[in-house]
CSV table of C-alpha atoms and ligand atoms in Angstrom, one decimal:
chain,number,residue,atom,x,y,z
A,485,UNK,CA,50.3,-1.2,29.8
A,486,UNK,CA,50.5,-0.7,33.7
A,487,UNK,CA,47.6,-2.0,35.7
A,488,UNK,CA,46.5,1.6,36.4
A,489,UNK,CA,46.2,2.3,32.8
A,490,UNK,CA,44.3,-0.7,32.1
A,491,UNK,CA,41.8,-0.3,34.8
A,492,UNK,CA,41.3,3.6,33.2
A,493,UNK,CA,40.9,2.2,29.9
A,494,UNK,CA,38.4,-0.4,31.0
A,495,UNK,CA,36.3,2.5,32.9
A,496,UNK,CA,36.1,4.5,30.0
A,497,UNK,CA,34.9,2.0,27.8
A,498,UNK,CA,32.1,1.3,30.4
A,499,UNK,CA,31.3,4.8,30.5
A,500,UNK,CA,31.1,4.8,26.6
A,501,UNK,CA,28.9,1.7,26.5
A,502,UNK,CA,26.6,3.2,29.2
A,503,UNK,CA,26.5,6.5,27.1
A,504,UNK,CA,25.5,4.3,24.1
A,505,UNK,CA,23.0,2.5,26.2
A,506,UNK,CA,21.2,5.9,27.4
A,507,UNK,CA,21.3,7.2,23.7
A,508,UNK,CA,19.6,4.1,22.4
A,509,UNK,CA,17.0,4.2,25.6
A,510,UNK,CA,16.4,7.9,24.6
A,511,UNK,CA,15.9,6.9,21.0
A,512,UNK,CA,13.3,4.1,22.2
A,513,UNK,CA,11.5,6.6,24.2
A,514,UNK,CA,11.4,8.9,21.2
A,515,UNK,CA,9.9,6.4,18.7
A,516,UNK,CA,7.4,5.4,21.4
A,517,UNK,CA,6.0,8.8,21.0
A,518,UNK,CA,5.9,8.7,17.2
A,519,UNK,CA,3.4,6.4,15.3
A,520,UNK,CA,4.9,3.1,14.4
A,521,UNK,CA,4.7,2.6,10.5
A,522,UNK,CA,6.4,-0.4,8.9
A,523,UNK,CA,5.2,-3.2,6.5
A,524,UNK,CA,5.1,-5.5,9.3
A,525,UNK,CA,3.4,-3.5,12.0
A,526,UNK,CA,1.3,-0.3,12.6
A,527,UNK,CA,0.5,1.5,15.8
A,528,UNK,CA,-0.7,4.8,16.2
A,529,UNK,CA,-0.3,7.0,19.1
A,530,UNK,CA,-3.5,8.8,19.1
A,531,UNK,CA,-7.1,7.8,18.9
A,532,UNK,CA,-7.9,9.6,15.9
A,533,UNK,CA,-5.3,7.1,14.2
A,534,UNK,CA,-2.1,8.1,12.5
A,535,UNK,CA,-0.7,11.7,12.1
A,536,UNK,CA,-0.2,11.8,8.6
A,537,UNK,CA,1.5,15.2,8.5
A,538,UNK,CA,4.3,13.9,10.6
A,539,UNK,CA,4.7,10.9,8.6
A,540,UNK,CA,5.1,12.8,5.3
A,541,UNK,CA,7.8,14.6,6.9
A,542,UNK,CA,9.5,11.8,8.4
A,543,UNK,CA,9.4,10.1,5.0
A,544,UNK,CA,10.4,12.9,2.9
A,545,UNK,CA,7.5,12.8,0.8
A,546,UNK,CA,5.3,15.9,-0.6
A,547,UNK,CA,1.5,16.2,-0.1
A,548,UNK,CA,-0.5,16.0,-3.2
A,549,UNK,CA,-1.6,19.5,-3.7
A,550,UNK,CA,-4.2,21.4,-5.8
A,551,UNK,CA,-2.1,22.0,-8.8
A,552,UNK,CA,-1.2,18.4,-9.0
A,553,UNK,CA,-5.0,17.5,-8.6
A,554,UNK,CA,-6.0,19.9,-11.3
A,555,UNK,CA,-3.4,18.5,-13.8
A,556,UNK,CA,-4.4,14.8,-13.1
A,557,UNK,CA,-8.3,16.2,-13.6
A,558,UNK,CA,-7.3,17.4,-16.9
A,559,UNK,CA,-5.6,14.3,-18.1
A,560,UNK,CA,-8.4,12.4,-16.8
A,561,UNK,CA,-11.1,14.5,-18.4
A,562,UNK,CA,-9.3,14.3,-21.8
A,563,UNK,CA,-10.1,10.5,-21.7
A,564,UNK,CA,-13.7,11.3,-20.6
A,565,UNK,CA,-12.9,9.9,-17.2
A,566,UNK,CA,-13.7,11.8,-13.9
A,567,UNK,CA,-10.7,11.9,-11.6
A,568,UNK,CA,-11.1,9.4,-8.9
A,569,UNK,CA,-12.8,10.5,-5.7
A,570,UNK,CA,-9.8,9.2,-3.7
A,571,UNK,CA,-7.6,11.6,-5.0
A,572,UNK,CA,-9.9,14.4,-4.8
A,573,UNK,CA,-11.0,13.6,-1.3
A,574,UNK,CA,-7.3,12.7,0.0
A,575,UNK,CA,-7.3,9.0,0.5
A,576,UNK,CA,-4.3,9.0,-1.7
A,577,UNK,CA,-2.6,12.1,0.1
A,578,UNK,CA,1.2,12.2,-0.6
A,579,UNK,CA,3.7,11.1,-3.1
A,580,UNK,CA,7.3,10.9,-4.1
A,581,UNK,CA,8.2,12.5,-7.7
A,582,UNK,CA,4.4,12.1,-9.2
A,583,UNK,CA,5.1,15.0,-11.2
A,584,UNK,CA,8.0,13.1,-13.1
A,585,UNK,CA,5.1,10.6,-14.4
A,586,UNK,CA,2.8,13.5,-15.4
A,587,UNK,CA,5.7,15.0,-17.5
A,588,UNK,CA,6.5,11.6,-19.2
A,589,UNK,CA,2.9,11.5,-19.9
A,590,UNK,CA,2.8,14.7,-21.6
A,591,UNK,CA,5.8,14.3,-23.4
A,592,UNK,CA,4.8,10.8,-24.5
A,593,UNK,CA,7.7,8.9,-23.0
A,594,UNK,CA,7.0,5.3,-21.7
A,595,UNK,CA,6.4,4.7,-18.0
A,596,UNK,CA,4.5,1.7,-16.2
A,597,UNK,CA,2.7,1.2,-13.0
A,598,UNK,CA,3.7,-1.2,-10.4
A,599,UNK,CA,1.6,-2.7,-7.4
A,600,UNK,CA,1.4,-5.8,-5.5
A,601,UNK,CA,-0.3,-8.1,-2.8
A,602,UNK,CA,1.0,-10.8,-0.4
A,603,UNK,CA,-1.6,-13.6,-0.4
A,604,UNK,CA,-2.1,-14.4,3.0
A,605,UNK,CA,-5.7,-15.1,2.9
A,606,UNK,CA,-9.0,-14.0,1.4
A,607,UNK,CA,-9.0,-10.3,0.4
A,608,UNK,CA,-11.2,-7.7,2.1
A,609,UNK,CA,-12.2,-4.2,0.6
A,610,UNK,CA,-9.1,-2.4,1.8
A,611,UNK,CA,-7.0,-4.7,-0.1
A,612,UNK,CA,-8.7,-3.7,-3.3
A,613,UNK,CA,-8.0,0.1,-2.7
A,614,UNK,CA,-4.5,0.1,-4.6
A,615,UNK,CA,-5.7,-2.1,-7.3
A,616,UNK,CA,-8.7,0.2,-7.9
A,617,UNK,CA,-6.6,3.1,-8.2
A,618,UNK,CA,-3.9,1.4,-10.5
A,619,UNK,CA,-6.6,0.3,-12.8
A,620,UNK,CA,-7.9,4.0,-12.8
A,621,UNK,CA,-4.4,5.3,-13.6
A,622,UNK,CA,-4.0,2.5,-16.3
A,623,UNK,CA,-7.5,4.1,-18.0
A,624,UNK,CA,-6.5,7.7,-17.7
A,625,UNK,CA,-2.7,7.1,-18.7
A,626,UNK,CA,-3.2,4.0,-21.1
A,627,UNK,CA,-0.2,2.5,-19.5
A,628,UNK,CA,1.3,-0.8,-18.7
A,629,UNK,CA,0.8,-2.4,-15.3
A,630,UNK,CA,2.9,-5.0,-13.4
A,631,UNK,CA,1.5,-6.7,-10.4
A,632,UNK,CA,3.7,-8.6,-7.9
A,633,UNK,CA,2.3,-11.4,-5.6
A,634,UNK,CA,4.7,-12.0,-2.9
A,635,UNK,CA,3.8,-15.5,-2.0
A,636,UNK,CA,7.4,-15.8,-0.8
A,637,UNK,CA,7.1,-13.1,1.6
A,638,UNK,CA,3.8,-14.4,3.2
A,639,UNK,CA,5.7,-17.9,3.7
A,640,UNK,CA,8.6,-16.4,5.2
A,641,UNK,CA,6.4,-14.3,7.8
A,642,UNK,CA,3.7,-16.6,8.6
A,643,UNK,CA,4.8,-20.0,10.4
A,644,UNK,CA,1.4,-21.1,10.3
A,645,UNK,CA,1.0,-21.4,6.4
A,646,UNK,CA,2.4,-24.3,4.0
A,647,UNK,CA,3.4,-23.3,0.6
A,648,UNK,CA,0.4,-25.2,-1.0
A,649,UNK,CA,-2.1,-23.2,1.2
A,650,UNK,CA,-0.5,-19.8,0.0
A,651,UNK,CA,-0.8,-21.2,-3.4
A,652,UNK,CA,-4.4,-21.4,-3.1
A,653,UNK,CA,-4.5,-17.8,-1.6
A,654,UNK,CA,-2.7,-16.7,-4.6
A,655,UNK,CA,-4.8,-18.2,-7.3
A,656,UNK,CA,-8.0,-16.8,-5.5
A,657,UNK,CA,-6.6,-13.5,-4.9
A,658,UNK,CA,-5.5,-13.0,-8.6
A,659,UNK,CA,-9.2,-13.6,-9.8
A,660,UNK,CA,-10.1,-10.8,-7.3
A,661,UNK,CA,-7.6,-8.6,-8.9
A,662,UNK,CA,-8.3,-9.3,-12.2
A,663,UNK,CA,-12.1,-8.4,-11.4
A,664,UNK,CA,-11.1,-4.8,-10.8
A,665,UNK,CA,-10.9,-4.7,-14.6
A,666,UNK,CA,-7.3,-4.5,-15.8
A,667,UNK,CA,-6.5,-4.5,-19.5
A,668,UNK,CA,-5.3,-7.9,-20.4
A,669,UNK,CA,-3.2,-6.7,-23.2
A,670,UNK,CA,-1.3,-4.2,-20.8
A,671,UNK,CA,-1.1,-6.1,-17.5
A,672,UNK,CA,1.3,-8.7,-16.2
A,673,UNK,CA,0.5,-10.4,-13.0
A,674,UNK,CA,3.3,-12.7,-11.6
A,675,UNK,CA,4.0,-14.9,-8.6
A,676,UNK,CA,7.5,-14.4,-7.0
A,677,UNK,CA,8.0,-18.0,-7.0
A,678,UNK,CA,7.4,-18.6,-10.5
A,679,UNK,CA,9.0,-15.5,-11.8
A,680,UNK,CA,11.9,-15.2,-9.6
A,681,UNK,CA,14.5,-16.5,-12.3
A,682,UNK,CA,13.8,-13.6,-14.4
A,683,UNK,CA,14.4,-11.1,-11.4
A,684,UNK,CA,17.3,-12.8,-9.8
A,685,UNK,CA,20.2,-10.9,-11.5
A,686,UNK,CA,18.6,-7.7,-10.4
A,687,UNK,CA,17.8,-8.9,-7.1
A,688,UNK,CA,21.4,-9.7,-6.4
A,689,UNK,CA,22.3,-6.2,-7.7
A,690,UNK,CA,20.1,-4.6,-5.2
A,691,UNK,CA,21.3,-7.0,-2.3
A,692,UNK,CA,24.9,-6.0,-3.0
A,693,UNK,CA,23.8,-2.6,-2.8
A,694,UNK,CA,22.0,-2.7,0.8
A,695,UNK,CA,23.9,-3.5,4.2
A,696,UNK,CA,22.3,-5.4,6.9
A,697,UNK,CA,22.9,-2.5,8.8
A,698,UNK,CA,20.8,-0.5,6.3
A,699,UNK,CA,17.6,-2.8,6.4
A,700,UNK,CA,17.9,-2.9,10.2
A,701,UNK,CA,17.3,1.0,10.2
A,702,UNK,CA,14.6,0.9,7.7
A,703,UNK,CA,12.5,-2.1,8.4
A,704,UNK,CA,13.3,-2.6,12.2
A,705,UNK,CA,14.9,-6.1,11.5
A,706,UNK,CA,16.7,-7.5,14.6
A,707,UNK,CA,18.9,-10.6,15.1
A,708,UNK,CA,15.9,-12.8,15.6
A,709,UNK,CA,14.5,-12.0,12.1
A,710,UNK,CA,15.0,-15.2,9.7
A,711,UNK,CA,17.4,-14.7,6.8
A,712,UNK,CA,14.8,-14.8,4.2
A,713,UNK,CA,13.2,-12.0,5.6
A,714,UNK,CA,16.3,-9.9,5.9
A,715,UNK,CA,17.0,-10.4,2.1
A,716,UNK,CA,13.4,-10.1,1.1
A,717,UNK,CA,13.1,-6.2,0.6
A,718,UNK,CA,15.3,-6.8,-2.8
A,719,UNK,CA,12.6,-9.0,-4.2
A,720,UNK,CA,9.9,-6.2,-3.6
A,721,UNK,CA,12.3,-3.7,-4.9
A,722,UNK,CA,13.3,-5.0,-8.3
A,723,UNK,CA,9.7,-4.7,-10.0
A,724,UNK,CA,10.1,-0.9,-9.8
A,725,UNK,CA,13.1,-1.2,-12.2
A,726,UNK,CA,11.8,-1.6,-16.0
A,727,UNK,CA,15.1,-3.6,-16.7
A,728,UNK,CA,13.7,-6.4,-14.5
A,729,UNK,CA,11.2,-7.0,-17.3
A,730,UNK,CA,13.1,-7.3,-20.6
A,731,UNK,CA,10.4,-9.5,-22.3
A,732,UNK,CA,7.5,-7.7,-20.8
A,733,UNK,CA,8.6,-4.5,-22.0
A,734,UNK,CA,9.9,-5.7,-25.5
A,735,UNK,CA,7.7,-3.3,-27.4
A,736,UNK,CA,8.6,-0.2,-25.3
A,737,UNK,CA,10.8,2.2,-26.9
A,738,UNK,CA,14.4,2.1,-25.5
A,739,UNK,CA,15.8,5.0,-23.3
A,740,UNK,CA,18.9,6.9,-24.4
A,741,UNK,CA,19.8,8.3,-20.9
A,742,UNK,CA,23.4,7.2,-20.0
A,743,UNK,CA,22.8,7.9,-16.4
A,744,UNK,CA,20.2,5.3,-15.7
A,745,UNK,CA,18.5,2.5,-17.7
A,746,UNK,CA,15.1,2.1,-18.7
A,747,UNK,CA,11.9,4.1,-17.9
A,748,UNK,CA,10.1,5.6,-15.0
A,749,UNK,CA,7.8,3.6,-12.8
A,750,UNK,CA,4.8,4.7,-10.6
A,751,UNK,CA,3.9,2.9,-7.4
A,752,UNK,CA,0.5,3.2,-5.8
A,753,UNK,CA,0.6,1.7,-2.6
A,754,UNK,CA,-0.6,2.3,1.0
A,755,UNK,CA,2.0,4.2,3.1
A,756,UNK,CA,3.1,1.1,5.1
A,757,UNK,CA,5.0,0.0,2.0
A,758,UNK,CA,7.1,3.1,1.9
A,759,UNK,CA,10.1,1.5,3.5
A,760,UNK,CA,10.8,-0.7,0.6
A,761,UNK,CA,10.5,2.0,-2.0
A,762,UNK,CA,12.4,4.6,0.2
A,763,UNK,CA,15.2,1.9,0.5
A,764,UNK,CA,14.8,1.6,-3.4
A,765,UNK,CA,15.2,5.3,-4.2
A,766,UNK,CA,18.2,5.5,-2.1
A,767,UNK,CA,20.0,3.0,-3.9
A,768,UNK,CA,18.6,3.4,-7.5
A,769,UNK,CA,21.1,5.7,-9.0
A,770,UNK,CA,24.2,3.5,-7.6
A,771,UNK,CA,22.9,0.5,-9.6
A,772,UNK,CA,22.1,3.0,-12.8
A,773,UNK,CA,18.3,2.5,-12.3
A,774,UNK,CA,15.7,5.3,-12.0
A,775,UNK,CA,14.3,6.2,-8.9
A,776,UNK,CA,10.6,5.0,-8.9
A,777,UNK,CA,7.8,7.6,-8.2
A,778,UNK,CA,5.0,6.8,-5.6
A,779,UNK,CA,1.6,7.7,-4.4
A,780,UNK,CA,0.7,6.6,-1.1
A,781,UNK,CA,-2.7,6.0,0.4
A,782,UNK,CA,-3.9,6.4,4.2
A,783,UNK,CA,-4.7,3.2,6.0
A,784,UNK,CA,-8.2,1.9,5.4
A,785,UNK,CA,-9.4,1.4,9.1
A,786,UNK,CA,-10.6,-1.7,10.7
A,787,UNK,CA,-14.5,-1.4,11.5
A,788,UNK,CA,-13.5,-1.3,15.4
A,789,UNK,CA,-11.7,2.2,14.7
A,790,UNK,CA,-9.0,4.4,13.4
A,791,UNK,CA,-6.1,3.0,15.7
A,792,UNK,CA,-5.8,-0.1,13.7
A,793,UNK,CA,-5.7,-1.4,10.4
A,794,UNK,CA,-7.6,-4.3,9.0
A,795,UNK,CA,-6.4,-7.9,9.9
A,796,UNK,CA,-6.8,-10.6,7.5
A,797,UNK,CA,-7.1,-13.1,10.5
A,798,UNK,CA,-9.8,-11.3,12.4
A,799,UNK,CA,-13.0,-11.7,10.2
A,800,UNK,CA,-14.9,-9.1,12.0
A,801,UNK,CA,-12.5,-6.4,11.5
A,802,UNK,CA,-13.2,-5.9,7.8
A,803,UNK,CA,-15.8,-6.5,4.9
A,804,UNK,CA,-14.6,-9.4,2.8
A,805,UNK,CA,-15.1,-9.6,-0.7
A,806,UNK,CA,-16.9,-13.0,-0.1
A,807,UNK,CA,-19.4,-11.6,2.4
A,808,UNK,CA,-22.9,-12.2,1.9
A,809,UNK,CA,-25.3,-9.3,2.3
A,810,UNK,CA,-26.5,-10.3,5.6
A,811,UNK,CA,-22.9,-10.6,6.9
A,812,UNK,CA,-22.2,-7.0,5.8
A,813,UNK,CA,-25.4,-5.7,7.4
A,814,UNK,CA,-24.4,-7.5,10.8
A,815,UNK,CA,-20.8,-6.5,10.7
A,816,UNK,CA,-21.5,-2.8,10.3
A,817,UNK,CA,-24.2,-2.6,12.8
A,818,UNK,CA,-22.5,-4.7,15.4
A,819,UNK,CA,-18.9,-4.0,15.1
A,820,UNK,CA,-18.6,-0.4,12.9
A,821,UNK,CA,-17.2,2.0,15.7
A,822,UNK,CA,-19.6,4.8,16.0
A,823,UNK,CA,-18.6,8.3,16.7
A,824,UNK,CA,-22.5,9.4,17.2
A,825,UNK,CA,-23.7,10.5,20.7
A,826,UNK,CA,-24.2,8.0,23.3
A,827,UNK,CA,-28.0,8.9,23.8
A,828,UNK,CA,-30.6,10.5,21.5
A,829,UNK,CA,-30.4,13.6,23.5
A,830,UNK,CA,-26.5,13.8,23.4
A,831,UNK,CA,-26.5,13.0,19.7
A,832,UNK,CA,-28.9,15.9,18.9
A,833,UNK,CA,-27.1,18.1,21.1
A,834,UNK,CA,-23.5,17.6,20.1
A,835,UNK,CA,-23.5,15.6,16.8
A,836,UNK,CA,-21.2,12.7,15.6
A,837,UNK,CA,-17.6,13.1,16.3
A,838,UNK,CA,-16.6,12.4,12.3
A,839,UNK,CA,-13.0,12.2,13.3
A,840,UNK,CA,-13.6,8.8,15.1
A,841,UNK,CA,-16.6,7.6,13.4
A,842,UNK,CA,-15.9,4.3,11.0
A,843,UNK,CA,-19.2,4.4,9.0
A,844,UNK,CA,-18.4,8.0,7.8
A,845,UNK,CA,-14.8,7.1,7.2
A,846,UNK,CA,-16.0,4.1,5.1
A,847,UNK,CA,-18.6,6.3,3.1
A,848,UNK,CA,-15.9,8.8,2.5
A,849,UNK,CA,-14.0,5.7,0.7
A,850,UNK,CA,-17.0,3.9,-1.0
A,851,UNK,CA,-19.7,6.5,-1.5
A,852,UNK,CA,-19.1,7.9,-4.9
A,853,UNK,CA,-22.1,10.6,-4.8
A,854,UNK,CA,-20.3,13.8,-3.7
A,855,UNK,CA,-23.5,15.6,-2.7
A,856,UNK,CA,-24.9,12.8,-0.6
A,857,UNK,CA,-21.5,12.5,1.3
A,858,UNK,CA,-21.6,16.2,1.9
A,859,UNK,CA,-25.1,16.0,3.2
A,860,UNK,CA,-24.1,13.2,5.6
A,861,UNK,CA,-21.1,15.2,6.7
A,862,UNK,CA,-23.2,18.2,7.6
A,863,UNK,CA,-26.4,16.5,9.0
A,864,UNK,CA,-24.6,13.7,11.0
A,865,UNK,CA,-22.0,16.0,12.2
A,866,UNK,CA,-24.5,18.5,13.6
A,867,UNK,CA,-26.7,15.8,15.0
A,868,UNK,CA,-29.9,16.0,12.7
A,869,UNK,CA,-29.2,12.7,11.1
A,870,UNK,CA,-28.8,9.7,13.4
A,871,UNK,CA,-26.2,6.7,13.2
A,872,UNK,CA,-28.6,4.2,12.1
A,873,UNK,CA,-29.4,6.1,8.9
A,874,UNK,CA,-25.6,6.7,8.2
A,875,UNK,CA,-25.0,3.0,8.9
A,876,UNK,CA,-28.1,2.0,6.5
A,877,UNK,CA,-26.6,4.1,3.8
A,878,UNK,CA,-23.4,2.5,4.2
A,879,UNK,CA,-24.6,-1.1,4.3
A,880,UNK,CA,-26.5,-0.7,1.1
A,881,UNK,CA,-23.4,0.9,-0.6
A,882,UNK,CA,-21.2,-1.7,0.3
A,883,UNK,CA,-23.7,-4.6,-0.4
A,884,UNK,CA,-23.9,-3.3,-3.8
A,885,UNK,CA,-20.1,-3.1,-4.5
A,886,UNK,CA,-19.4,-6.6,-2.9
A,887,UNK,CA,-22.2,-8.2,-5.2
A,888,UNK,CA,-20.9,-6.7,-8.3
A,889,UNK,CA,-17.4,-8.0,-7.4
A,890,UNK,CA,-18.7,-11.1,-6.9
A,891,UNK,CA,-20.5,-11.5,-10.2
A,892,UNK,CA,-17.4,-10.5,-12.0
A,893,UNK,CA,-15.2,-12.7,-10.1
A,894,UNK,CA,-17.5,-15.6,-11.1
A,895,UNK,CA,-16.8,-15.0,-14.7
A,896,UNK,CA,-13.0,-15.0,-14.3
A,897,UNK,CA,-11.7,-18.4,-15.5
A,898,UNK,CA,-8.6,-20.3,-14.7
A,899,UNK,CA,-7.5,-19.6,-18.5
A,900,UNK,CA,-8.0,-15.8,-17.9
A,901,UNK,CA,-5.6,-16.0,-14.7
A,902,UNK,CA,-3.1,-18.0,-17.0
A,903,UNK,CA,-3.3,-15.3,-19.8
A,904,UNK,CA,-2.5,-12.6,-17.3
A,905,UNK,CA,0.3,-14.7,-15.6
A,906,UNK,CA,2.0,-15.6,-18.7
A,907,UNK,CA,5.4,-13.6,-19.5
A,908,UNK,CA,4.7,-12.0,-22.6
A,909,UNK,CA,5.3,-8.6,-24.7
A,910,UNK,CA,2.7,-6.1,-23.4
A,911,UNK,CA,1.1,-3.7,-25.7
A,912,UNK,CA,2.5,-0.1,-25.7
A,913,UNK,CA,0.6,2.9,-27.5
B,405,LIG,N1,4.2,-6.6,0.6
B,405,LIG,C1,2.9,-6.4,-0.1
B,405,LIG,C2,1.8,-7.1,0.8
B,405,LIG,O1,2.2,-7.6,1.8
B,405,LIG,C3,2.7,-6.8,-1.4
B,405,LIG,C4,3.5,-6.1,-2.5
B,405,LIG,C5,4.6,-6.4,-3.3
B,405,LIG,C6,3.2,-4.6,-3.0
B,405,LIG,N2,4.9,-5.3,-4.1
B,405,LIG,C7,4.1,-4.4,-3.9
B,405,LIG,C8,2.3,-3.8,-2.6
B,405,LIG,C9,4.1,-3.0,-4.5
B,405,LIG,C10,2.5,-2.4,-3.2
B,405,LIG,C11,3.3,-2.3,-4.1
B,405,LIG,O2,0.7,-6.8,0.6
């Protein structure tokens, strides 16, 4: 190659690199304008929080529509249960293939529910949401539940914790989860550290099916992530395949499908967990497994406002399941971001801005009484009801819920925990 040719080649190469760089810069600028939603970081662009419509589009999910709510109501009513207000009020707002589960149910085919928790500290009310909904589905569908405790994940992501500390959180959190009321004959709770051996063959199947470049794209991993983190998604993915639990599902009818093994799974979770399960859906058929169905919840806001999620490390951002009545009162009064008018006059004139008001958002989640909630929406919204009264209603509601939880948890013994964690054949009916 001549000198000239070589310089030319180098120049084109430089140009290409430059182009590539601008492209990446543009992409960065573009993502800056989007809400950031990954299992590890959440950041909304707007004051009012995440734009869920856009997120549903980006994630290729579908909104839960009226028809689906009617169908679920019908199923619940047959069991004498009122469909959970979180579905009626849109806290659980979108899904992937939820209709498949409904069809399985109607045809008497087996399916199971899967959800989980990373034990990184004491639990707050927001942490309980997925478990309460999963328990509700267990009641209306009568199906089995598996709960993954990702103690390994929390170790990999938190340098400040020892494995012993995480183990303590694990045992304590499991008591909180059991207190939600799961059926001991139909529920298996497992720690990754303890159950890894059974999952490992499937984990390596999933790991072989996903490239580094794919996880970089889906989870935003970079060269500075540790290698345990890079490999972790496979561990959270495998429990959605029934073949991971041969012993647990021993009593379940075997599927005859040649295309894929086992039976369907429905995962209730918050939308930040979507990357794991979108990745699972992408590779499922390649490893002859069924794509999991999902039902996603919106984030539960921090007391300080909709822009953030509650944090396990900041006590004042959330109501903890261990909080005393007085702590609940003080937190709401001091920290719950209010959308009410700044002065009495202003409030009476313009009413409260319910789109940013945290006490109202919490009431939508925890106040079961539909009529009272509607009265608050109207009167607080038009300024005839004041912030003090709304906060008082919220304080009383939460004090009652937390107290009841604490009483139930006090009854959960170490033996009960062991029972739920013992690998055993779950009941199928
Ligand atoms: N990664 C989740 C957390 O940090 C825990 C988890 C594991 C999970 N498997 C899940 C959550 C399935 C929802 C569904 O809390």
